[in-house]
CSV table of C-alpha atoms in Angstrom, one decimal:
chain,number,residue,atom,x,y,z
A,20,MET,CA,-0.1,0.0,-0.2
A,21,LYS,CA,1.4,3.4,-1.3
A,22,ALA,CA,0.1,6.7,-0.2
A,23,LEU,CA,-0.4,9.3,-3.1
A,24,SER,CA,1.8,12.6,-3.1
A,25,PRO,CA,-0.2,15.4,-2.2
A,26,VAL,CA,0.1,16.8,-5.7
A,27,ASP,CA,-1.4,13.2,-7.2
A,28,GLN,CA,-4.0,13.7,-4.1
A,29,LEU,CA,-4.9,17.1,-5.6
A,30,PHE,CA,-5.8,15.7,-9.2
A,31,LEU,CA,-8.6,13.4,-7.4
A,32,TRP,CA,-9.9,16.2,-5.7
A,33,LEU,CA,-10.1,18.4,-8.4
A,34,GLU,CA,-12.0,16.0,-10.5
A,35,GLY,CA,-15.7,16.5,-11.2
A,36,ARG,CA,-18.2,15.4,-13.8
A,37,GLN,CA,-17.7,18.6,-15.6
A,38,GLN,CA,-13.5,18.2,-14.9
A,39,PRO,CA,-12.6,14.8,-15.9
A,40,MET,CA,-8.9,14.5,-14.9
A,41,HIS,CA,-7.3,12.0,-17.4
A,42,VAL,CA,-4.8,12.4,-20.1
A,43,ALA,CA,-4.9,10.2,-23.2
A,44,GLY,CA,-3.1,9.5,-26.3
A,45,LEU,CA,-4.5,8.3,-30.0
A,46,GLN,CA,-2.2,6.4,-31.8
A,47,LEU,CA,-2.8,5.7,-35.5
A,48,PHE,CA,-1.6,2.5,-37.2
A,49,SER,CA,-1.4,1.0,-40.6
A,50,PHE,CA,-1.6,-2.8,-41.4
A,51,PRO,CA,1.3,-5.0,-41.9
A,52,GLU,CA,1.4,-5.9,-45.4
A,53,ASP,CA,0.8,-9.4,-44.5
A,54,ALA,CA,-2.2,-8.9,-42.3
A,55,GLY,CA,-5.1,-10.6,-43.0
A,56,PRO,CA,-9.0,-10.0,-42.8
A,57,LYS,CA,-9.3,-10.8,-39.6
A,58,TYR,CA,-6.1,-9.0,-38.3
A,59,VAL,CA,-7.6,-6.3,-36.0
A,60,SER,CA,-9.8,-9.3,-34.4
A,61,GLU,CA,-6.8,-11.2,-33.6
A,62,LEU,CA,-4.8,-8.8,-32.4
A,63,ALA,CA,-7.4,-7.7,-29.8
A,64,GLN,CA,-7.6,-11.4,-28.5
A,65,SER,CA,-3.9,-11.3,-27.9
A,66,MET,CA,-4.1,-7.9,-26.2
A,67,ARG,CA,-6.9,-9.3,-24.3
A,68,ASP,CA,-4.9,-12.5,-23.0
A,69,TYR,CA,-2.5,-10.1,-21.0
A,70,CYS,CA,-4.8,-10.2,-18.2
A,71,CYS,CA,-2.4,-9.5,-15.5
A,72,PRO,CA,-1.3,-6.2,-15.9
A,73,VAL,CA,2.0,-4.7,-14.2
A,74,ALA,CA,2.0,-1.3,-11.9
A,75,PRO,CA,0.4,1.0,-11.9
A,76,PHE,CA,-1.8,-0.6,-14.3
A,77,ASN,CA,-2.7,-3.1,-11.6
A,78,GLN,CA,-3.3,-0.3,-8.8
A,79,ARG,CA,-6.7,0.9,-7.7
A,80,LEU,CA,-7.5,3.6,-4.9
A,81,PHE,CA,-8.1,2.7,-1.5
A,82,THR,CA,-9.0,5.8,1.1
A,83,ARG,CA,-9.1,5.5,4.9
A,84,PHE,CA,-9.5,8.9,6.7
A,85,GLY,CA,-9.1,11.3,3.9
A,86,GLN,CA,-5.7,9.9,2.7
A,87,SER,CA,-5.7,7.9,-0.6
A,88,PHE,CA,-3.6,4.8,-1.4
A,89,TRP,CA,-2.6,2.9,-4.3
A,90,ILE,CA,-3.5,-0.9,-3.5
A,91,GLU,CA,-2.9,-4.0,-5.9
A,92,ASP,CA,-6.4,-4.9,-7.3
A,93,LYS,CA,-7.0,-8.5,-6.8
A,94,GLN,CA,-10.1,-8.7,-8.7
A,95,PHE,CA,-8.9,-7.1,-12.0
A,96,ASP,CA,-11.1,-7.5,-15.1
A,97,ILE,CA,-9.3,-6.9,-18.3
A,98,ASP,CA,-12.7,-6.7,-20.3
A,99,HIS,CA,-13.8,-3.5,-17.9
A,100,HIS,CA,-10.3,-2.0,-18.9
A,101,PHE,CA,-9.8,-2.9,-23.0
A,102,ARG,CA,-12.4,-2.6,-25.4
A,103,HIS,CA,-12.4,-3.5,-29.0
A,104,GLU,CA,-14.5,-1.0,-31.1
A,105,ALA,CA,-15.4,-0.4,-34.4
A,106,LEU,CA,-16.1,2.9,-36.0
A,107,PRO,CA,-19.5,3.6,-38.2
A,108,LYS,CA,-19.3,3.6,-41.7
A,109,PRO,CA,-17.8,5.2,-43.8
A,110,GLY,CA,-14.8,5.2,-41.3
A,111,ARG,CA,-13.5,8.4,-41.9
A,112,ILE,CA,-11.1,10.4,-39.1
A,113,ARG,CA,-14.3,12.2,-38.4
A,114,GLU,CA,-16.0,9.3,-37.1
A,115,LEU,CA,-12.5,8.4,-35.2
A,116,LEU,CA,-12.4,11.9,-33.6
A,117,SER,CA,-15.8,11.8,-32.6
A,118,LEU,CA,-15.6,8.5,-30.9
A,119,VAL,CA,-12.5,9.9,-29.1
A,120,SER,CA,-14.4,13.0,-28.0
A,121,ALA,CA,-17.0,11.2,-26.6
A,122,GLU,CA,-15.0,8.6,-24.7
A,123,HIS,CA,-12.7,11.3,-23.3
A,124,SER,CA,-15.8,12.9,-21.7
A,125,ASN,CA,-16.3,10.1,-19.6
A,126,LEU,CA,-14.9,9.6,-16.0
A,127,LEU,CA,-13.0,6.5,-14.9
A,128,ASP,CA,-14.1,4.3,-12.2
A,129,ARG,CA,-12.3,5.0,-9.1
A,130,GLU,CA,-13.4,1.4,-8.1
A,131,ARG,CA,-11.2,-0.1,-10.4
A,132,PRO,CA,-7.5,0.8,-12.2
A,133,LEU,CA,-7.9,4.2,-13.6
A,134,TRP,CA,-7.4,3.4,-17.0
A,135,GLU,CA,-8.5,2.3,-20.2
A,136,ALA,CA,-7.5,1.4,-23.8
A,137,HIS,CA,-9.8,1.4,-26.7
A,138,LEU,CA,-8.7,-1.0,-30.0
A,139,ILE,CA,-10.7,0.7,-32.8
A,140,GLU,CA,-11.2,-1.1,-36.2
A,141,GLY,CA,-13.2,0.1,-39.5
A,142,ILE,CA,-10.8,2.8,-40.3
A,143,ARG,CA,-10.6,3.8,-44.3
A,144,GLY,CA,-7.2,3.0,-45.9
A,145,ARG,CA,-6.3,-0.5,-43.9
A,146,ARG,CA,-5.7,1.5,-40.8
A,147,PHE,CA,-6.9,0.7,-37.0
A,148,ALA,CA,-6.2,3.1,-33.9
A,149,LEU,CA,-5.4,2.8,-30.1
A,150,TYR,CA,-6.8,5.2,-27.7
A,151,THR,CA,-5.3,5.2,-24.3
A,152,LYS,CA,-6.5,7.3,-21.4
A,153,VAL,CA,-5.0,7.1,-18.1
A,154,HIS,CA,-5.8,9.4,-14.8
A,155,HIS,CA,-3.4,12.2,-14.0
A,156,SER,CA,-3.1,10.8,-10.6
A,157,VAL,CA,-1.2,8.0,-12.1
A,158,VAL,CA,0.7,9.5,-14.7
A,159,ASP,CA,1.4,12.9,-16.1
A,160,GLY,CA,1.2,13.7,-20.1
A,161,ILE,CA,4.7,13.4,-20.7
A,162,SER,CA,5.5,10.0,-18.8
A,163,ALA,CA,2.3,8.7,-20.5
A,164,MET,CA,3.6,9.3,-23.9
A,165,ARG,CA,7.2,8.1,-22.8
A,166,MET,CA,5.2,4.8,-21.5
A,167,GLY,CA,3.3,4.5,-25.0
A,168,MET,CA,6.4,4.9,-26.8
A,169,ARG,CA,8.5,2.0,-24.6
A,170,ALA,CA,5.8,-0.3,-25.9
A,171,LEU,CA,6.6,0.0,-29.4
A,172,SER,CA,9.5,-1.0,-31.7
A,173,SER,CA,11.9,0.6,-34.3
A,174,ASP,CA,12.1,-2.7,-35.8
A,175,PRO,CA,9.0,-3.6,-38.1
A,176,ASN,CA,9.8,-7.3,-37.8
A,177,GLU,CA,9.7,-7.4,-33.9
A,178,ARG,CA,6.7,-9.5,-32.8
A,179,ASP,CA,5.2,-10.6,-29.5
A,180,LEU,CA,5.1,-7.0,-27.8
A,181,PRO,CA,2.8,-7.0,-25.1
A,182,PRO,CA,0.3,-4.0,-24.8
A,183,VAL,CA,1.4,-1.2,-22.5
A,184,TRP,CA,-0.2,-2.2,-19.3
A,185,ALA,CA,1.8,-5.6,-19.9
A,186,ASN,CA,5.0,-3.9,-20.6
A,187,THR,CA,7.4,-4.2,-17.5
A,188,PRO,CA,9.0,-0.3,-17.2
A,189,LYS,CA,12.4,0.5,-16.4
A,190,ARG,CA,11.4,3.2,-13.8
A,191,ARG,CA,8.5,5.4,-13.2
A,192,GLU,CA,8.9,8.7,-14.7
A,193,ARG,CA,7.2,11.7,-13.3
A,194,MET,CA,8.6,15.3,-14.2
A,195,GLN,CA,8.5,18.1,-11.8
A,196,LEU,CA,6.9,20.5,-14.1
A,197,THR,CA,4.7,19.0,-16.9
A,198,ALA,CA,3.2,20.2,-20.1
A,199,ASN,CA,-0.1,19.9,-18.2
A,200,PRO,CA,-2.5,22.8,-17.4
A,201,VAL,CA,-2.4,21.2,-13.9
A,202,ALA,CA,1.2,22.4,-13.4
A,203,ALA,CA,-0.9,25.8,-12.4
A,204,VAL,CA,-1.8,23.7,-9.3
A,205,SER,CA,1.6,22.4,-8.9
A,206,GLY,CA,3.0,25.9,-9.0
A,207,LEU,CA,1.0,27.2,-6.1
A,208,ALA,CA,2.3,24.5,-4.0
A,209,ARG,CA,5.9,25.1,-4.6
A,210,LEU,CA,5.1,28.7,-4.0
A,211,THR,CA,3.9,28.0,-0.2
A,212,ALA,CA,6.2,25.0,0.2
A,213,GLY,CA,9.9,25.1,1.7
A,214,LEU,CA,9.4,28.6,2.9
A,215,SER,CA,13.0,29.4,4.1
A,216,LYS,CA,14.6,28.9,0.4
A,217,GLN,CA,11.5,30.6,-1.0
A,218,ILE,CA,12.1,34.0,1.2
A,219,ALA,CA,15.7,34.4,-0.2
A,220,THR,CA,14.2,34.7,-3.3
A,221,VAL,CA,11.9,37.0,-2.7
A,222,PRO,CA,14.0,40.2,-3.4
A,223,ALA,CA,14.8,39.1,-7.3
A,224,LEU,CA,11.1,38.3,-7.6
A,225,ALA,CA,10.0,41.6,-6.4
A,226,ARG,CA,12.0,43.1,-8.8
A,227,GLU,CA,11.1,41.3,-11.9
A,228,VAL,CA,7.5,41.5,-10.9
A,229,TYR,CA,7.8,45.4,-10.8
A,230,GLN,CA,9.7,45.3,-14.0
A,231,MET,CA,7.2,43.4,-16.0
A,232,THR,CA,4.3,45.5,-14.9
A,233,GLN,CA,6.3,48.9,-15.6
A,234,LYS,CA,7.1,47.5,-18.7
A,235,ALA,CA,3.3,46.4,-19.7
A,236,ARG,CA,2.5,50.0,-19.0
A,237,GLY,CA,4.7,51.2,-21.8
A,238,ASP,CA,4.2,48.3,-24.5
A,239,GLU,CA,1.3,46.9,-24.9
A,240,ASP,CA,3.0,44.3,-26.8
A,241,TYR,CA,4.9,43.3,-23.4
A,242,VAL,CA,3.4,40.4,-21.2
A,243,SER,CA,2.8,40.9,-17.4
A,244,ILE,CA,1.3,38.7,-14.7
A,245,PHE,CA,-2.3,39.7,-15.1
A,246,GLN,CA,-2.8,41.1,-18.7
A,247,ALA,CA,-4.9,38.3,-20.1
A,248,PRO,CA,-8.0,39.3,-21.3
A,249,GLN,CA,-11.7,37.8,-20.8
A,250,SER,CA,-12.5,35.9,-23.5
A,251,ILE,CA,-15.4,32.8,-24.4
A,252,ILE,CA,-12.4,30.3,-23.6
A,253,ASN,CA,-12.2,31.4,-20.1
A,254,GLN,CA,-15.6,30.2,-19.0
A,255,ARG,CA,-16.9,27.6,-16.8
A,256,ILE,CA,-17.1,24.2,-18.9
A,257,THR,CA,-19.2,21.1,-18.9
A,258,GLY,CA,-18.2,17.4,-19.0
A,259,SER,CA,-18.5,17.5,-22.7
A,260,ARG,CA,-15.4,17.0,-24.7
A,261,ARG,CA,-14.3,17.6,-28.3
A,262,PHE,CA,-11.3,16.4,-29.5
A,263,ALA,CA,-9.6,17.7,-33.1
A,264,ALA,CA,-6.2,16.5,-34.4
A,265,GLN,CA,-4.2,17.0,-37.3
A,266,SER,CA,-0.6,16.3,-38.8
A,267,TYR,CA,1.8,18.7,-40.6
A,268,ASN,CA,4.8,18.3,-42.3
A,269,THR,CA,7.8,19.9,-40.0
A,270,SER,CA,9.6,21.2,-43.0
A,271,ARG,CA,6.9,23.6,-43.5
A,272,PHE,CA,7.5,25.3,-40.2
A,273,LYS,CA,11.3,25.0,-40.4
A,274,ALA,CA,11.3,26.8,-43.8
A,275,ILE,CA,8.9,29.6,-42.4
A,276,SER,CA,11.4,30.1,-39.2
A,277,LYS,CA,14.4,30.0,-41.4
A,278,VAL,CA,13.1,33.0,-43.2
A,279,PHE,CA,12.1,35.1,-40.4
A,280,GLY,CA,15.0,34.3,-38.5
A,281,CYS,CA,13.2,32.4,-35.4
A,282,THR,CA,12.6,29.3,-33.8
A,283,LEU,CA,10.2,26.3,-34.6
A,284,ASN,CA,8.0,27.2,-31.4
A,285,ASP,CA,7.5,30.8,-32.5
A,286,ILE,CA,5.7,29.3,-35.6
A,287,VAL,CA,4.0,27.0,-33.8
A,288,LEU,CA,2.5,30.1,-31.6
A,289,ALA,CA,2.0,32.2,-34.5
A,290,VAL,CA,-0.2,29.7,-36.4
A,291,CYS,CA,-2.2,29.0,-33.3
A,292,GLY,CA,-2.3,32.6,-32.6
A,293,SER,CA,-4.0,32.9,-36.1
A,294,ALA,CA,-6.1,30.2,-35.5
A,295,LEU,CA,-7.4,31.3,-32.4
A,296,ARG,CA,-8.0,34.7,-33.6
A,297,GLU,CA,-10.0,33.5,-36.8
A,298,TYR,CA,-12.0,31.1,-34.5
A,299,LEU,CA,-12.8,34.0,-32.1
A,300,ILE,CA,-13.9,36.4,-35.1
A,301,SER,CA,-16.0,33.5,-36.3
A,302,GLN,CA,-18.0,33.5,-32.8
A,303,ASN,CA,-18.2,37.3,-32.7
A,304,ALA,CA,-15.9,37.2,-29.6
A,305,LEU,CA,-12.4,38.5,-30.3
A,306,PRO,CA,-10.8,40.5,-27.4
A,307,ASP,CA,-9.3,43.7,-28.2
A,308,LYS,CA,-6.4,43.0,-26.0
A,309,PRO,CA,-4.4,39.7,-27.3
A,310,LEU,CA,-4.7,36.4,-25.9
A,311,ILE,CA,-2.0,35.1,-23.5
A,312,ALA,CA,-0.6,31.6,-24.0
A,313,MET,CA,1.2,29.7,-20.8
A,314,VAL,CA,4.0,27.8,-22.8
A,315,PRO,CA,6.2,25.5,-21.3
A,316,VAL,CA,10.1,25.8,-22.5
A,317,ASN,CA,13.4,24.3,-22.1
A,318,LEU,CA,15.8,26.9,-20.8
A,319,ARG,CA,18.6,24.3,-21.1
A,320,GLN,CA,22.0,25.9,-22.8
A,321,ASP,CA,23.8,22.5,-23.0
A,322,ASP,CA,23.6,18.7,-23.4
A,323,SER,CA,23.9,17.8,-19.7
A,324,ALA,CA,21.2,15.4,-18.5
A,325,GLY,CA,21.3,16.5,-14.8
A,326,GLY,CA,18.4,19.1,-13.1
A,327,ASN,CA,15.3,20.4,-14.4
A,328,GLN,CA,15.7,23.4,-16.4
A,329,ILE,CA,12.0,23.7,-17.9
A,330,ALA,CA,10.0,27.0,-17.0
A,331,MET,CA,6.5,28.3,-18.0
A,332,ILE,CA,6.1,31.7,-20.0
A,333,LEU,CA,3.6,33.8,-21.0
A,334,ALA,CA,3.7,34.5,-24.6
A,335,ASN,CA,1.9,37.4,-26.3
A,336,LEU,CA,-0.1,35.6,-29.2
A,337,GLY,CA,-0.9,38.8,-31.2
A,338,THR,CA,-4.6,37.7,-31.7
A,339,HIS,CA,-5.4,41.6,-32.0
A,340,ILE,CA,-3.0,42.1,-34.9
A,341,ALA,CA,-4.2,41.2,-38.9
A,342,ASP,CA,-0.9,41.2,-40.3
A,343,PRO,CA,0.8,37.7,-39.9
A,344,ALA,CA,4.4,38.8,-40.1
A,345,ASN,CA,3.9,41.7,-37.8
A,346,ARG,CA,1.8,39.2,-35.1
A,347,LEU,CA,5.3,36.6,-35.4
A,348,ARG,CA,7.2,39.6,-34.7
A,349,VAL,CA,5.2,40.4,-31.6
A,350,ILE,CA,5.1,37.0,-30.8
A,351,LYS,CA,9.0,36.3,-31.3
A,352,ALA,CA,9.9,39.4,-28.8
A,353,SER,CA,7.6,38.3,-26.1
A,354,VAL,CA,9.3,34.8,-26.3
A,355,GLU,CA,12.8,36.1,-26.5
A,356,GLU,CA,12.2,38.6,-23.6
A,357,ALA,CA,10.7,36.3,-21.4
A,358,LYS,CA,13.9,34.0,-22.0
A,359,CYS,CA,16.2,36.7,-21.4
A,360,ARG,CA,14.8,37.4,-18.2
A,361,TYR,CA,15.2,34.0,-17.0
A,362,LYS,CA,18.9,33.9,-18.2
A,363,GLN,CA,19.6,36.6,-15.3
A,364,MET,CA,17.8,34.5,-12.9
A,365,THR,CA,18.8,31.4,-10.8
A,366,PRO,CA,17.2,28.2,-11.1
A,367,ALA,CA,15.3,28.9,-7.8
A,368,GLU,CA,14.2,32.1,-9.0
A,369,ILE,CA,13.1,30.9,-12.0
A,370,LEU,CA,11.0,28.1,-10.7
A,371,ASN,CA,9.5,30.5,-7.9
A,372,LEU,CA,8.7,33.2,-10.8
A,373,THR,CA,7.1,30.4,-12.7
A,374,ALA,CA,5.1,29.5,-9.7
A,375,LEU,CA,4.0,32.9,-9.1
A,376,MET,CA,2.6,33.2,-12.4
A,377,MET,CA,1.0,30.0,-12.0
A,378,ALA,CA,-0.5,30.8,-8.8
A,379,PRO,CA,-3.9,32.8,-9.9
A,380,THR,CA,-4.6,29.8,-12.2
A,381,GLY,CA,-4.2,27.3,-9.4
A,382,LEU,CA,-6.0,29.2,-6.6
A,383,ASN,CA,-9.1,29.3,-8.9
A,384,LEU,CA,-8.9,25.6,-9.7
A,385,LEU,CA,-8.9,25.2,-6.1
A,386,THR,CA,-11.4,27.8,-4.8
A,387,GLY,CA,-13.0,29.4,-7.9
A,388,LEU,CA,-12.9,32.8,-5.9
A,389,ALA,CA,-11.2,35.1,-8.2
A,390,PRO,CA,-11.8,34.1,-11.8
A,391,GLU,CA,-10.8,37.8,-13.0
A,392,TRP,CA,-7.1,36.9,-11.9
A,393,ARG,CA,-5.9,35.6,-15.1
A,394,ALA,CA,-2.3,35.0,-16.2
A,395,PHE,CA,-3.3,33.3,-19.3
A,396,ASN,CA,-6.1,32.3,-21.5
A,397,VAL,CA,-4.5,29.2,-23.0
A,398,ILE,CA,-2.3,26.3,-22.8
A,399,ILE,CA,0.0,25.5,-26.1
A,400,SER,CA,2.6,22.6,-25.5
A,401,ASN,CA,5.0,21.2,-28.0
A,402,VAL,CA,6.5,18.0,-26.3
A,403,PRO,CA,9.4,16.3,-28.1
A,404,GLY,CA,8.5,12.9,-29.8
A,405,PRO,CA,10.5,10.1,-31.3
A,406,LYS,CA,12.8,10.7,-34.5
A,407,GLU,CA,12.5,7.2,-35.7
A,408,PRO,CA,9.4,5.4,-37.3
A,409,LEU,CA,7.8,2.9,-34.8
A,410,TYR,CA,5.9,-0.2,-34.9
A,411,TRP,CA,4.1,-2.2,-32.9
A,412,ASN,CA,4.0,-6.1,-33.7
A,413,GLY,CA,4.3,-5.0,-37.3
A,414,ALA,CA,1.8,-2.1,-37.6
A,415,LYS,CA,3.6,1.1,-38.6
A,416,LEU,CA,2.7,4.2,-36.3
A,417,GLU,CA,1.3,6.5,-38.8
A,418,GLY,CA,0.5,9.2,-36.2
A,419,MET,CA,0.1,9.9,-32.6
A,420,TYR,CA,-1.9,12.7,-31.3
A,421,PRO,CA,-1.9,13.9,-27.4
A,422,VAL,CA,-5.4,14.5,-25.8
A,423,SER,CA,-4.7,16.6,-22.5
A,424,ILE,CA,-7.2,18.1,-20.0
A,425,ALA,CA,-9.8,21.0,-20.4
A,426,LEU,CA,-10.4,22.5,-16.9
A,427,ASN,CA,-12.7,25.2,-15.7
A,428,GLN,CA,-11.9,29.0,-16.9
A,429,ILE,CA,-9.7,26.9,-19.4
A,430,ALA,CA,-11.5,25.5,-21.9
A,431,LEU,CA,-9.1,24.7,-24.4
A,432,ASN,CA,-5.5,22.9,-24.5
A,433,ILE,CA,-3.4,22.8,-27.5
A,434,THR,CA,-0.6,20.0,-27.2
A,435,LEU,CA,1.7,18.8,-29.9
A,436,THR,CA,4.3,16.6,-30.5
A,437,SER,CA,7.0,15.8,-32.9
A,438,TYR,CA,7.0,12.2,-34.8
A,439,VAL,CA,9.8,11.8,-37.4
A,440,ASP,CA,8.8,14.5,-39.7
A,441,GLN,CA,5.7,15.5,-38.4
A,442,LEU,CA,4.2,17.7,-36.0
A,443,GLU,CA,1.0,16.1,-34.6
A,444,PHE,CA,-1.7,18.7,-33.0
A,445,GLY,CA,-4.1,17.7,-30.3
A,446,PHE,CA,-7.0,20.0,-29.8
A,447,ILE,CA,-9.2,19.3,-26.6
A,448,GLY,CA,-12.0,21.8,-25.2
A,449,CYS,CA,-15.5,21.9,-23.8
A,450,ARG,CA,-17.9,21.0,-26.6
A,451,ARG,CA,-20.3,23.7,-25.2
A,452,THR,CA,-18.1,26.6,-24.1
A,453,LEU,CA,-16.5,26.5,-27.3
A,454,PRO,CA,-19.0,25.6,-30.3
A,455,SER,CA,-17.9,24.1,-33.6
A,456,MET,CA,-14.1,24.1,-32.2
A,457,GLN,CA,-13.5,21.4,-34.7
A,458,ARG,CA,-12.9,24.1,-37.2
A,459,LEU,CA,-9.5,25.5,-35.4
A,460,LEU,CA,-8.3,22.9,-37.6
A,461,ASP,CA,-8.8,24.8,-40.9
A,462,TYR,CA,-7.9,28.0,-39.2
A,463,LEU,CA,-4.6,26.4,-38.5
A,464,GLU,CA,-3.8,25.5,-42.2
A,465,HIS,CA,-4.8,28.8,-43.3
A,466,GLY,CA,-2.4,30.5,-40.8
A,467,LEU,CA,0.3,28.6,-41.9
A,468,ARG,CA,-0.3,29.6,-45.1
A,469,GLU,CA,-0.6,32.8,-44.4
A,470,LEU,CA,2.9,32.8,-43.1
A,471,GLU,CA,4.0,30.7,-46.1
A,472,VAL,CA,2.9,33.7,-48.2
A,473,ALA,CA,4.4,36.3,-46.2
A,474,ALA,CA,7.6,34.5,-46.2
A,475,ASN,CA,7.7,34.2,-50.1
A,476,LEU,CA,7.0,30.3,-50.0
A,477,LYS,CA,3.7,30.4,-51.8
């Protein structure tokens, strides 16, 4: 019996019917060349045979005196956790995303281990999919992706690979800061923990907050802690989810970044900013002030492996600007300014400033008392993925799409990952708060083409 950490316990407390707290991934595979007509059915049976999962997939919750523990489920039922399903005709990606949207809206059963896996057939073009969701108290988004990747192989001829729940992990990976919006809650906890160490950073934090506030008053493109405007994204949510996903060739983003002399992540933010601008215009809900994105960034300047050098920055998405090149300039400037600020700070000061920026959101998630305290409107996370093609029992992985968490007052999460030469975007949002959210995919393509034209690439 193992007690949950305070942060993991917090993920359980935050969960409600309107706010499921699981993360997921959608993997799209193509059939092996020698696959027969019953390939997926046979694959489903072979997966079902792995009915004795390894930790953490064999652990269920046990609560005593308000404290939750993990204990082994002695009555594990594979049929509850593993589902074999088929899409309705015509079996397009549209039907696949609709199925994932519905499944991601459903809460996991707390009387059982907190995960499900759905093997989905009937997809056009001799393809099948695997949708796997795990509660955030069990694993974070980055660790979940790594677990999924460990279950695959770079060898197309390798067979007899077990499913993820039966794949023995080398170690449980959990990052101190994740690409998940719930990092806001963790930030609030860090800000109040270890007070003696925090006090030493107070002068530097006060100086940085003062400078951020003063600069924001003189420069409308500058981002301060409480600059994010009210938008339809920042409303109370329901439990209904809509998931949208799309793949893009990384070379398109790299070509634009080379012309404008900026990073690939700058282009990602610019394209997302364009998509959000067009979507909000279509809803007659574009704020006069620019949307602010919370973006996890890697601050490491070398190839060392030790330590955690990830911070959260607030990026101006320039949604108030019509010209794509000018919008990119504003985004690039806001990101560079944040990185320069961090370069002048110690690791402890960086961690605590990040926690301070996340604290208003964490406070609202916990209490709901100050919805007008808003550091950011949307989360945009870019998680590095595998650089070589992967296979599962001969089936080639064609695409992998992160399915994250929408939170109260943060109704949209944009997470993307890289896979070989692709960028895989996953949008998750509240279906009722953000109507016709799937149009963001069309607006994303339009934003990418706008920048290609501005860069004279089209």
